[in-house]
Each structure stands twice: as structure tokens, then as C-alpha cells.
CSV table of C-alpha atoms and ligand atoms in Angstrom, one decimal:
chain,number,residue,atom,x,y,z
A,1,UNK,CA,0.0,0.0,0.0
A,2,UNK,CA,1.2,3.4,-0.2
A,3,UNK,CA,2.7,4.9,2.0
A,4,UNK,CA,1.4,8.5,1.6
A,5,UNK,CA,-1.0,8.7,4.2
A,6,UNK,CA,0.7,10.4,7.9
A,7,UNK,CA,-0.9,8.2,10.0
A,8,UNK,CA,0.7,4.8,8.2
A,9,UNK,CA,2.9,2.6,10.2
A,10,UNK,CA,6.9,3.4,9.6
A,11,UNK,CA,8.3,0.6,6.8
A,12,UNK,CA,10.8,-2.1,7.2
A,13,UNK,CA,13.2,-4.0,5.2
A,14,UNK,CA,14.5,-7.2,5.4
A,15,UNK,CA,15.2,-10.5,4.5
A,16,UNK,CA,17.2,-14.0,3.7
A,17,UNK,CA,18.8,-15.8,0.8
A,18,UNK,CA,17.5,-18.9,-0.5
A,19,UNK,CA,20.9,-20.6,0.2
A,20,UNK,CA,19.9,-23.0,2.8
A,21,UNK,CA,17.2,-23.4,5.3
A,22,UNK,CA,17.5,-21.1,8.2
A,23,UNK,CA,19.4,-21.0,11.5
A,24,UNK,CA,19.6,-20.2,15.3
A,25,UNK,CA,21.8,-17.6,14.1
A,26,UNK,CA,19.2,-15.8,12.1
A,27,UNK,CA,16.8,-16.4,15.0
A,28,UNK,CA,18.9,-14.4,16.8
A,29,UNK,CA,20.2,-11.3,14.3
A,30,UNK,CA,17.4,-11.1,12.7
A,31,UNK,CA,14.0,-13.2,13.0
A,32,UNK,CA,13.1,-12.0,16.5
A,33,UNK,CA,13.6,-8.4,16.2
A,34,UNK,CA,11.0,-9.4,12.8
A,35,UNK,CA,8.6,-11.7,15.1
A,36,UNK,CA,8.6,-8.4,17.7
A,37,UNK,CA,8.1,-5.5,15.3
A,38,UNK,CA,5.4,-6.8,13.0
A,39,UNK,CA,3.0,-5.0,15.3
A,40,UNK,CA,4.3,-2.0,14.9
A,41,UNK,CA,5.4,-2.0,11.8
A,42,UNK,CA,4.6,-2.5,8.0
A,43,UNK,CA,6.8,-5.2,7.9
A,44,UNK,CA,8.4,-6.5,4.3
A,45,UNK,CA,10.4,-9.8,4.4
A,46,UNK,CA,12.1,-10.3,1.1
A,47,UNK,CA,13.9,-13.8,-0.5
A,48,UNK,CA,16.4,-12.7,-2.4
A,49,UNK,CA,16.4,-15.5,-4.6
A,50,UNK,CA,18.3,-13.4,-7.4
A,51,UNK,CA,21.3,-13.2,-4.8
A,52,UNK,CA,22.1,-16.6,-4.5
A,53,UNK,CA,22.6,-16.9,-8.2
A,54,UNK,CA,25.7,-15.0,-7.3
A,55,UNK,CA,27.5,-17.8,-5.8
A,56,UNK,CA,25.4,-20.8,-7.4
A,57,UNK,CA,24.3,-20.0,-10.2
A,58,UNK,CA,24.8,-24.0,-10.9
A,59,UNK,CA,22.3,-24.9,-8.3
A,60,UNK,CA,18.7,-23.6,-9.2
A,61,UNK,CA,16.9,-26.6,-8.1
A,62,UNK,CA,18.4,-26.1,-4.6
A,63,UNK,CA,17.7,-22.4,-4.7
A,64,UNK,CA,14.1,-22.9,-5.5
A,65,UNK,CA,13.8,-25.6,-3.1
A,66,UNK,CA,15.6,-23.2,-0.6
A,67,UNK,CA,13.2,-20.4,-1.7
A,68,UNK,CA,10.2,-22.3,-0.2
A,69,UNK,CA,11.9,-23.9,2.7
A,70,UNK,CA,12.6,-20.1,4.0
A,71,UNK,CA,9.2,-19.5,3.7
A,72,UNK,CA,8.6,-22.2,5.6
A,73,UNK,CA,10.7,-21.7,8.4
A,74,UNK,CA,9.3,-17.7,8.5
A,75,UNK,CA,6.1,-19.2,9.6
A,76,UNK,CA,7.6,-21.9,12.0
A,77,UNK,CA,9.5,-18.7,13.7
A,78,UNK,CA,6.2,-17.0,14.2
A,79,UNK,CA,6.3,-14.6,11.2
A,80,UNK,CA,3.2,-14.2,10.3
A,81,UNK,CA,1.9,-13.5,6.5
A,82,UNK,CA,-1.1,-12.0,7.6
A,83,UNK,CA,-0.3,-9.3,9.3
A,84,UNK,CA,3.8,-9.0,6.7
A,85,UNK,CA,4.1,-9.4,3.7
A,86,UNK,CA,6.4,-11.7,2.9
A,87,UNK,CA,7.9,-10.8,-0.9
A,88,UNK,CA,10.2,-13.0,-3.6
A,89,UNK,CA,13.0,-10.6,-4.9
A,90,UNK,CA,12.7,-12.2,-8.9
A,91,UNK,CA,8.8,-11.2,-9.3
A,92,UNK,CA,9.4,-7.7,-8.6
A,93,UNK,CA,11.1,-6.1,-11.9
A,94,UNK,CA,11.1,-3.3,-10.2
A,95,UNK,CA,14.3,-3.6,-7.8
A,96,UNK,CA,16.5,-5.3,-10.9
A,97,UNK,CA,15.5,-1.8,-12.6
A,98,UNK,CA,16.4,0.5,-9.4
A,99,UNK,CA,19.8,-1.7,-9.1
A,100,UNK,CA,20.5,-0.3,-12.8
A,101,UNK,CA,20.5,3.1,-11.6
A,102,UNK,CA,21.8,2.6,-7.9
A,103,UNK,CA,24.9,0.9,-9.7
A,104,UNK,CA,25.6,4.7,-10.8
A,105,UNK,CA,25.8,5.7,-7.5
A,106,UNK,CA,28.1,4.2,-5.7
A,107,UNK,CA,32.2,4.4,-6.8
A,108,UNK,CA,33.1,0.9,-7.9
A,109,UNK,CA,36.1,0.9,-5.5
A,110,UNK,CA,33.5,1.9,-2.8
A,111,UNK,CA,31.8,-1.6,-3.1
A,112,UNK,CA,34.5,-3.6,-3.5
A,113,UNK,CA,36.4,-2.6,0.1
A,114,UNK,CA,33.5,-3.4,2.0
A,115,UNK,CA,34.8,-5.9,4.6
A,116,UNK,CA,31.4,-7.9,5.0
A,117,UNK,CA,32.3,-8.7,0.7
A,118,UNK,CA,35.7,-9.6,1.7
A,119,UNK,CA,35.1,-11.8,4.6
A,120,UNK,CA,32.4,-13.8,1.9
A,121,UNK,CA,35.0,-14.0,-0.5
A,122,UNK,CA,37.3,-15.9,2.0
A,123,UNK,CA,35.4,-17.6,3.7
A,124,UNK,CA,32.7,-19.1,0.9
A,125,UNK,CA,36.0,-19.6,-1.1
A,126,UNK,CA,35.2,-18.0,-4.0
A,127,UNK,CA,38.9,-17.0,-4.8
A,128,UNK,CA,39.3,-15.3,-8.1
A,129,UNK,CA,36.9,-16.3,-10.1
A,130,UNK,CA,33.7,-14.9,-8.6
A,131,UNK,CA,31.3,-13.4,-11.0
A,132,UNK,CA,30.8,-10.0,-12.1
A,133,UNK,CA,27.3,-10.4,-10.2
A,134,UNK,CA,29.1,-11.4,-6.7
A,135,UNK,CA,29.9,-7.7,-6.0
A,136,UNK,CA,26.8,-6.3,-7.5
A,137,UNK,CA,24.7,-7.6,-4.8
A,138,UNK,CA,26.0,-5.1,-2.5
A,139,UNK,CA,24.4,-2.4,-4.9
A,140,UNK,CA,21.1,-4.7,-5.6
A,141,UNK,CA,20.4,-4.8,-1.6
A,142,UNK,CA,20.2,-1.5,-2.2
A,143,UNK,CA,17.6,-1.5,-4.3
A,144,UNK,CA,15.9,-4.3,-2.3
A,145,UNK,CA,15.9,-1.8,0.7
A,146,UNK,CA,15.0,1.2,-1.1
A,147,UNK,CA,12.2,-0.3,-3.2
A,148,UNK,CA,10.0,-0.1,0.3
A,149,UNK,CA,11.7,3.1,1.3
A,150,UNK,CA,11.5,1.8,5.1
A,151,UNK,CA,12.8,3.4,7.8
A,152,UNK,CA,13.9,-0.1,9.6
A,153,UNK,CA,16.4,-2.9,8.6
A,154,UNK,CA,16.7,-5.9,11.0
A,155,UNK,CA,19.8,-7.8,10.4
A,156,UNK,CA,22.7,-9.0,12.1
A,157,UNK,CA,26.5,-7.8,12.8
A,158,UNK,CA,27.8,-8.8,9.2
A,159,UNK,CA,25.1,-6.5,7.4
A,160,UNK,CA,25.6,-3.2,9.1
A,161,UNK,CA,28.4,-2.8,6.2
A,162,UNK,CA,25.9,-3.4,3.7
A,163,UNK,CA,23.5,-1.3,5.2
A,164,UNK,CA,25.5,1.9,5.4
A,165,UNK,CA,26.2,1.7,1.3
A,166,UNK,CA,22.6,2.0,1.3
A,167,UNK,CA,22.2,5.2,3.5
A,168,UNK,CA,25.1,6.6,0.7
A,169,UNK,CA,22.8,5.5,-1.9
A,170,UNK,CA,19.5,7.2,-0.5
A,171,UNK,CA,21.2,10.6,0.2
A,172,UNK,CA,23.1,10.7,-3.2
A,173,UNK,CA,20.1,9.9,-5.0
A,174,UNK,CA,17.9,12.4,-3.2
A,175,UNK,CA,20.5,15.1,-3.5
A,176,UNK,CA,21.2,14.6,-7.1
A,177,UNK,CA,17.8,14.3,-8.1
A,178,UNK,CA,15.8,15.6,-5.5
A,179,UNK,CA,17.4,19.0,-5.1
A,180,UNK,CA,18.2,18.3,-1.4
A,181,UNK,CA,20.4,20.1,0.5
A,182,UNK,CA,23.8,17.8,1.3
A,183,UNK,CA,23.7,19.4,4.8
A,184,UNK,CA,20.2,17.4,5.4
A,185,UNK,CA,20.0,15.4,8.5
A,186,UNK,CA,19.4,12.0,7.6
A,187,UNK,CA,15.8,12.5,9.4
A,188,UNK,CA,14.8,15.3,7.6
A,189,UNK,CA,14.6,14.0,4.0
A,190,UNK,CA,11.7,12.8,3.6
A,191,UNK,CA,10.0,15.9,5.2
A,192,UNK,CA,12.1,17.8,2.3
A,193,UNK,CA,10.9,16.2,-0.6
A,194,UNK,CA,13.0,13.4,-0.9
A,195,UNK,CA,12.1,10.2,-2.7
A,196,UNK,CA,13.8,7.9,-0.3
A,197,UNK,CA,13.9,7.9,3.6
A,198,UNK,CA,17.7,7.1,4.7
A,199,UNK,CA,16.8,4.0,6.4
A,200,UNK,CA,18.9,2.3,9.3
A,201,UNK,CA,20.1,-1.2,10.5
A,202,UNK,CA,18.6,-2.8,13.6
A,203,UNK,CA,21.0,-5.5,14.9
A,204,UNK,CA,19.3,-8.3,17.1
A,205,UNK,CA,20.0,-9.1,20.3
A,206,UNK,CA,23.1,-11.2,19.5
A,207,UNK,CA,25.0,-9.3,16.1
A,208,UNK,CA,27.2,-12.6,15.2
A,209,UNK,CA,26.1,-15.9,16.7
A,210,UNK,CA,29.4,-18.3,16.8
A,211,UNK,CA,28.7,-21.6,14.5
A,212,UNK,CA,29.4,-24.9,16.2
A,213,UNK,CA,32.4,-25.0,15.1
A,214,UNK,CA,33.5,-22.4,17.9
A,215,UNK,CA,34.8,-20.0,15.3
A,216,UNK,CA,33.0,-18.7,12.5
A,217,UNK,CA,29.9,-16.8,12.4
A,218,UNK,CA,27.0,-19.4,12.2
A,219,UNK,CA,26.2,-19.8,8.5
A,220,UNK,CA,23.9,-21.9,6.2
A,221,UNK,CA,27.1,-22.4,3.8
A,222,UNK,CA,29.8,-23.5,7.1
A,223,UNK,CA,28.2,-26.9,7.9
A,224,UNK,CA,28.2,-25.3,11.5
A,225,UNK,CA,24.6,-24.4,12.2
A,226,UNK,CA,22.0,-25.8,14.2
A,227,UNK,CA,18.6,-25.4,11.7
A,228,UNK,CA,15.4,-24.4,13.1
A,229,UNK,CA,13.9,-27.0,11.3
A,230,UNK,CA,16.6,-29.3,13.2
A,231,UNK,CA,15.1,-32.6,15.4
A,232,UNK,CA,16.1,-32.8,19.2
A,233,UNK,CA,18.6,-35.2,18.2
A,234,UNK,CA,20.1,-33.1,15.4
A,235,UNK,CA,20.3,-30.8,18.0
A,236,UNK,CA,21.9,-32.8,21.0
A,237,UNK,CA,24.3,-34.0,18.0
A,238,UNK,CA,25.5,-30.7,17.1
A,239,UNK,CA,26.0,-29.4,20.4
A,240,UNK,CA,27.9,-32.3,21.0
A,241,UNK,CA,30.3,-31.5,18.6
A,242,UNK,CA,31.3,-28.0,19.9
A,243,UNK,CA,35.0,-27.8,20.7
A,244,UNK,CA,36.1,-26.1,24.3
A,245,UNK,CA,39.3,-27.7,24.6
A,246,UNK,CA,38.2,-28.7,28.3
A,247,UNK,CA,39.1,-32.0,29.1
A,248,UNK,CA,37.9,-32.7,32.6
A,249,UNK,CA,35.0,-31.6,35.0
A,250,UNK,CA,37.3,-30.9,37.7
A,251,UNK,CA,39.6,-28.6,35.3
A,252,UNK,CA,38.6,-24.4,36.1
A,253,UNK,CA,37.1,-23.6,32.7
A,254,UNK,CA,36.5,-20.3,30.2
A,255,UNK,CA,33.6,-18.9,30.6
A,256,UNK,CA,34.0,-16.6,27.7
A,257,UNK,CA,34.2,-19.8,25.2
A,258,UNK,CA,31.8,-20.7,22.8
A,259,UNK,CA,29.9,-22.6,24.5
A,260,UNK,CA,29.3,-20.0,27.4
A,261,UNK,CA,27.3,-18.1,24.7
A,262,UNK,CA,25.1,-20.8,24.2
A,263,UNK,CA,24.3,-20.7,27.6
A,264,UNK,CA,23.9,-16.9,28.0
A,265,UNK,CA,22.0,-16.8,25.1
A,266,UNK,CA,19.6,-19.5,25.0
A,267,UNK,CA,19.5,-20.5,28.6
A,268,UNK,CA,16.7,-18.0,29.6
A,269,UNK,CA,16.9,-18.8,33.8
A,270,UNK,CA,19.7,-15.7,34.5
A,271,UNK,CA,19.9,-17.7,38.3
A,272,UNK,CA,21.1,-21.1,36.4
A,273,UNK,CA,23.4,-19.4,34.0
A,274,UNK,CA,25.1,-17.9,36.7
A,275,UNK,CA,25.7,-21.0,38.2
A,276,UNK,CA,26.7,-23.1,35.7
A,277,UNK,CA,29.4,-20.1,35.0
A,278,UNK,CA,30.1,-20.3,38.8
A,279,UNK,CA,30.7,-24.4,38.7
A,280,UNK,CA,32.9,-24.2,35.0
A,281,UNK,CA,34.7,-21.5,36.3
A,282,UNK,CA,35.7,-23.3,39.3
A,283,UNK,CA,36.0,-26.6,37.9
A,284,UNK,CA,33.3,-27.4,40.3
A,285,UNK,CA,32.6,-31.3,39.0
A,286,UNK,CA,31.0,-29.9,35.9
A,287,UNK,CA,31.5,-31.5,32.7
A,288,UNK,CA,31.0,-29.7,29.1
A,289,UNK,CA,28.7,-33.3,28.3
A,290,UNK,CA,26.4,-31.9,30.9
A,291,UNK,CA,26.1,-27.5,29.8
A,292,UNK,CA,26.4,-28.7,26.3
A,293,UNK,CA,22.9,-31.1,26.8
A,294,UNK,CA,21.4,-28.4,29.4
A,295,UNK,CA,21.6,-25.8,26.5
A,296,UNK,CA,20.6,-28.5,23.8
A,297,UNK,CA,17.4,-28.3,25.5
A,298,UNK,CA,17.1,-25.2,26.0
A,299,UNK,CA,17.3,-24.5,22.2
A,300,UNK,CA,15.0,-27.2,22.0
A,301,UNK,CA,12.4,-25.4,24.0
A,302,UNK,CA,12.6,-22.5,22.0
A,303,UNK,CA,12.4,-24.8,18.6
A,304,UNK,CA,9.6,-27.1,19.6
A,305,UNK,CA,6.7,-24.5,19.2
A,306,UNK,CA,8.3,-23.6,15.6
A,307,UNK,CA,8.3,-27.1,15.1
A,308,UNK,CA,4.5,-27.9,15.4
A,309,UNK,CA,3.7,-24.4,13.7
A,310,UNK,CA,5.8,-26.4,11.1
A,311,UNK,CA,4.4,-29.4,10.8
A,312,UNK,CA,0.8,-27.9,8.7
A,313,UNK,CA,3.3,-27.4,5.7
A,314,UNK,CA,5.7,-30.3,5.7
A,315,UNK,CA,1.7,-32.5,4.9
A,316,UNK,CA,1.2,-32.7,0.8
A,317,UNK,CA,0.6,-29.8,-0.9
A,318,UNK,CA,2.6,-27.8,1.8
A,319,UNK,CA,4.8,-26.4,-0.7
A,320,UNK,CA,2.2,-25.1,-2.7
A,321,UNK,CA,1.0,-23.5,0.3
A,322,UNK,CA,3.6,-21.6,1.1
A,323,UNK,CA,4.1,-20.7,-2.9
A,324,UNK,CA,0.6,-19.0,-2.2
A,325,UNK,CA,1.4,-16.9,0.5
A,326,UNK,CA,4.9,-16.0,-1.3
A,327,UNK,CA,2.5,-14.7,-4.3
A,328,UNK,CA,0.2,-13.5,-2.5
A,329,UNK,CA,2.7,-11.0,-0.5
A,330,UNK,CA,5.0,-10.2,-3.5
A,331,UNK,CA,1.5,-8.6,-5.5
A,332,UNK,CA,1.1,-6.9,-2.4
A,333,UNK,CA,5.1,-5.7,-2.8
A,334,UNK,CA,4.8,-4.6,-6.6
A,335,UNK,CA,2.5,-1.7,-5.5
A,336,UNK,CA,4.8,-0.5,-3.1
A,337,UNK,CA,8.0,-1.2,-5.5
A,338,UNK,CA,6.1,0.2,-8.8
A,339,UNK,CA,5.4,3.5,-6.6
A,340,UNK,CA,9.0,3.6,-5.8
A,341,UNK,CA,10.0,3.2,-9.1
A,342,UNK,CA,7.8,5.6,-10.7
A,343,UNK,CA,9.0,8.8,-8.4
A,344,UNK,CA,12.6,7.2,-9.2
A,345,UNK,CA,12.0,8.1,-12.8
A,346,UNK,CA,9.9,11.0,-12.6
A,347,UNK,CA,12.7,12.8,-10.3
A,348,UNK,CA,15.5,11.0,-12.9
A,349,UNK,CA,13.5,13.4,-15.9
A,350,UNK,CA,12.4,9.6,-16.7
A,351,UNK,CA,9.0,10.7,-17.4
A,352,UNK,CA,8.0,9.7,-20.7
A,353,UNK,CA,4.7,7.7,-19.8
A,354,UNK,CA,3.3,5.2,-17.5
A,355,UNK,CA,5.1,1.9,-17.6
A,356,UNK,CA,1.9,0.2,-18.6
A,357,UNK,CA,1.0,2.1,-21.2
A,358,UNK,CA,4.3,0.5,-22.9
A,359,UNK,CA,4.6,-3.2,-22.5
A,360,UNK,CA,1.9,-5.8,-23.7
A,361,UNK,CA,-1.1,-6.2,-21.7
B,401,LIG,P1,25.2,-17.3,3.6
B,401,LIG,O1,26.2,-18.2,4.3
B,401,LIG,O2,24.6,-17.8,2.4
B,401,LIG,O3,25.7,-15.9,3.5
B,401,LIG,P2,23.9,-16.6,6.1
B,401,LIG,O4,23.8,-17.7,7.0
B,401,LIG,O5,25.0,-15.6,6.3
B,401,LIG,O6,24.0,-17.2,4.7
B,401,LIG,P3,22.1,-14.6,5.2
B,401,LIG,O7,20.9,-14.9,4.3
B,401,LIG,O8,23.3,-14.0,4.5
B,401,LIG,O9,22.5,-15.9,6.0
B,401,LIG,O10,21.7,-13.6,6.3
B,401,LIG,C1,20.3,-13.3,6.7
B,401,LIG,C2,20.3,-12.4,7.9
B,401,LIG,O11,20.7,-13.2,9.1
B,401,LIG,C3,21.2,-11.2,7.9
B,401,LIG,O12,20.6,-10.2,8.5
B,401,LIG,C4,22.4,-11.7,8.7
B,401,LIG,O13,23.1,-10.6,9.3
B,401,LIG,C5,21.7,-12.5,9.8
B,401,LIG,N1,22.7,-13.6,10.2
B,401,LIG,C6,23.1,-14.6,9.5
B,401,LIG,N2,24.0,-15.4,10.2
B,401,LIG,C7,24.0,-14.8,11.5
B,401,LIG,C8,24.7,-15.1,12.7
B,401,LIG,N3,25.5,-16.2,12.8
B,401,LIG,N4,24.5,-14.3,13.8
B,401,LIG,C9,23.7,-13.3,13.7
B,401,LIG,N5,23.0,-12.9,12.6
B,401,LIG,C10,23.2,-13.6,11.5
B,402,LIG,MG1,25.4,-14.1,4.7
């Protein structure tokens, strides 16, 4: 809907890529900020389904299965489609055009020190050979953002980077083609006639959630994560497999490792997590066997109601379910995007007619 009226909720922004099924990790950055603001916001979850091609464009039957099993695990996580709209990135022709003239605004050089690019680089080993369309998602989430023109983006630690490129985006665009004032406050621009809000990042209540690994950032491509679609077994497993270094109950132990983490962030008792960091530190006859299956099921506790919201979709014809809702949001998302698109031209001199007037009926 547009978003002309005063009285109309603030926007946000947000949203996965189809590269795997989803994670504590994005629980944490992202999905419960999303689960929390829907309320109070209009609330736009996109799949970015375009962005994955950048690093397989080999695998589309695992991206489209990815595409649905995201939407999938939105619902589980208590997103809810009725009150959000949840949007897939390819139907909406209007962000691919907005990343054409975004691409303008940002120096080449710009995009390609961002440290959140670099990191992904290294650590998805893409070496060398990435594709020319790697780098150009930094300027197409751009476009995905701006397409809403929200004022909110929920994401974790590893985003912010990509998020302020964004903000660069929005205020170059405005002042170039808006006639505003470079001296703006960010908050003033829309009450100065600018096309886009300069939106900002909302990091959840853990920025970078460690994979079980211990080391890296919890990631669908790491093999380190613990799924939200994951069994209590899987679960117990995978905790299991988190490396402290600790080898006996009696021996004083870290509480800053990974695993402590876990237990600050999923153990929700403050009184018990300050005793089990009491008995580790002390070496107190408490094994890492024992936190790691006392946070397993704490994990579990928060899964299992995401699991039975779950369990509607995974019947037959659950897929074509959640392809529904996916359709039913991204119509909802073209009105918003086509608006955005059309002031995008009109203030770019761009207006030589209505876009429907020139392509087939
Ligand atoms: P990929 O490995 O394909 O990049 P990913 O696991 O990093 O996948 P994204 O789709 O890139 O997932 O990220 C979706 C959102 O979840 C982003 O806002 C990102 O910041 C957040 N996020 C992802 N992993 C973590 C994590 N381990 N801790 C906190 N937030 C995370
Ligand atoms: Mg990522």
C-alpha cells in the first residue's frame, strides 16, 4: 500500500537468501527483532532469490527448493503473512531496474572494500573467479531496501556494512535528483521532498552468533549451524560436537568460550546461567557433556513450538501453500516497488509515460 498517508505505520526491510534453510543464528540477528516489530510495523520480508545466483548460479533446483523452505521456516518462527508481507525478490522487476541506476551511485572501488564482501569472498571460497554479479549484490540490496523506502532494517552484525552503502545511496540519489540540501540530517529527507527515507540497521539481540564450530559466524554455507527445522537429536548431535578444549569436570574452565554463549543466550533462567558459570569457572565437578545437553534443550524449548507451527506445511501440498502466501505477499510488494519506481523516474526526468502504457497487456 502506499505509503502517503501520515498516520501509516513506519516501513521495514528485510530479508534471507534462498541458500539453505535457516538457522539459530538468524533467529537471533534477525528473525526475533521481525517476530517483535510486526506490530508496529509494516513489515516486508524479502527472499532474495536473485542473490544466490551469485554464488550458485549451478544450483537452481536447490535455490528454489531453498526459496520455499525459508518461507517455511518464516512461519515456524512466528512470522506471520497475515499481518507482513512476505515478498520474492525475482517477481518484482522493479528492484532489478532500481539496481541499474543505484549501480551509478556508488564508486566501484566503494563496493568492492566493503569488509562484509571480503570476509564472503574468503570464507565461501570464492577466490578469483567470482562473478561479475558477486559484488553487484552489494548495490542490488540496495535496491531491495530502497524499493520499500522503510525506515527499519533488521539484520545482524555482518550486514551493518551493507546497510550503510545503502544510507550513501539514498542521500546521493535524493541530492542529485531531489534538489536536497547535502547538509540534510538524515531524518529530515523525507520531510524535504526526498524520494527515499535514509533508512537504518537494527541489529538483534546477538550481532554474530558463533557456529558450532567455535569459530566462524553461524552460517547456512559453514556446515556449523543448528537449523530451526533441526530434530532434538540433530540438536543434541550438534552441540555435542562444539569444541572447548576442556578436558575434565574438575579442570577451572572459560567462561568466555563458545559454549558459554550458548548458555547466555539461549539459557533464559539468569539464576542457572550464573551457576553453571560459577561451577565451570571453578571446575566445580561440571562436565561440558552436561552445559552442552542443558543448552541443547534449551534450544529445544525454543524450537519445539516452531516445530509444530511447522508441521501444517511439511503434509502434501505444503509447498504449494507456502508458494501462495509467497504470491500473495510479492502482489502486495509490486504496488509499493512500482510506486518507488515511478518517483525514481519522474525525479530522474524519466517521465515519458506510464510503464503500462508500454509493455503488452
Ligand atoms: P550465507 O552463508 O549464504 O551468507 P547466512 O547464514 O550468512 O547465509 P544470510 O541470508 O546471508 O545468511 O543472512 C540473513 C540475515 O541473518 C542477515 O541479517 C544476517 O546478518 C543474519 N545472520 C546470518 N547469520 C548470522 C549469525 N550467525 N548471527 C547473527 N546474525 C546472522
Ligand atoms: Mg550471509
Amino acid at each position: 500500500m502506499p505509503n502517503n498517508d501520515p498516520d501509516a505505520k513506519p516501513r521495514i526491510l528485510t530479508g534471507d537468501t534462498p541458500t539453505g534453510r535457516l538457522h539459530l543464528g538468524h533467529w537471533v540477528g534477525s528473525l526475533e527483532n521481525r517476530v517483535a516489530l510486526q506490530d508496529r510495523y509494516d513489515c516486508y520480508f524479502l527472499i532474495a532469490n536473485m542473490h544466490a545466483f551469485t554464488t550458485r548460479a549451478d544450483k537452481p533446483a536447490e535455490i528454489r527448493e531453498s526459496v520455499i523452505d525459508i518461507v517455511k521456516d518464516w512461519i515456524s518462527c512466528g512470522m506471520d503473512p497475515e499481518r507482513s508481507t512476505f515478498v520474492l525478490q525475482t517477481e518484482v522487476p522493479a528492484i532489478a531496474e532500481l539496481t541499474w541506476f543505484f549501480a551509478m551511485l556508488l564508486p566501484f572501488n566503494r563496493v568492492m572494500r566493503n569488509p562484509t564482501l571480503k570476509t564472503e569472498l574468503e570464507t565461501k571460497g570464492l577466490g578469483d573467479n567470482y562473478s561479475f554479479g558477486f559484488p553487484m549484490y552489494t548495490v542490488g540490496q540496495c535496491a531491495d531496501i530502497l524499493a520499500f523506502r522503510p525506515e527499519l532494517v533488521p539484520v545482524g552484525e555482518d550486514q551493518v556494512a551493507h546497510i550503510e552503502p545503502c544510507r550513501e545511496v539514498a542521500r546521493r540519489f535524493n541530492q542529485l535528483y531531489c534538489g536536497i540540501d547535502p547538509h540534510t540530517e538524515d531524518a529530515d529527507y523525507p520531510g524535504a521532498g526526498a524520494v527515499f527515507p535514509i533508512p537504518h540497521a537494527k541489529i538483534g539481540r546477538v550481532g554474530r552468533l558463533v557456529g558450532t564450530d567455535g569459530v566462524n559466524k553461524m552460517s547456512k554455507s559453514l556446515n556449523n549451524a543448528i537449523f530451526l527445522s533441526d530434530t532434538p537429536k540433530q540438536i543434541k548431535k550438534k552441540m555435542g560436537q562444539l569444541f572447548t578444549g576442556r578436558q575434565t569436570m574438575d579442570e577451572p574452565g572459560d567462561i568466555h568460550n563458545a559454549l558459554f554463549d550458548y548458555v547466555r543466550i539461549f539459557i533464559r533462567d539468569p539464576e542457572r546461567v550464573a551457576e553453571l558459570e560459577r561451577r565451570y569457572a571453578a571446575g566445580d565437578n561440571i562436565g561440558d557433556g552436561h552445559v552442552k545437553a542443558e543448552v541443547a534443550e534449551a534450544i529445544d524449548e525454543l524450537i519445539a513450538p516452531m516445530r509444530e507451527r511447522r508441521a501444517e506445511y511439511e503434509k502434501p501440498g505444503g509447498d504449494d501453500l507456502a508458494i501462495d502466501i509467497l504470491k500473495a505477499g510479492t502482489r502486495r510488494a509490486n504496488e509499493v516497488a512500482e510506486e518507488t519506481l515511478a518517483m525514481a523516474k519522474d525525479a530522474m526526468q524519466m517521465d515519458f509515460g506510464k510503464r503500462g502504457e508500454l509493455l503488452p497487456a
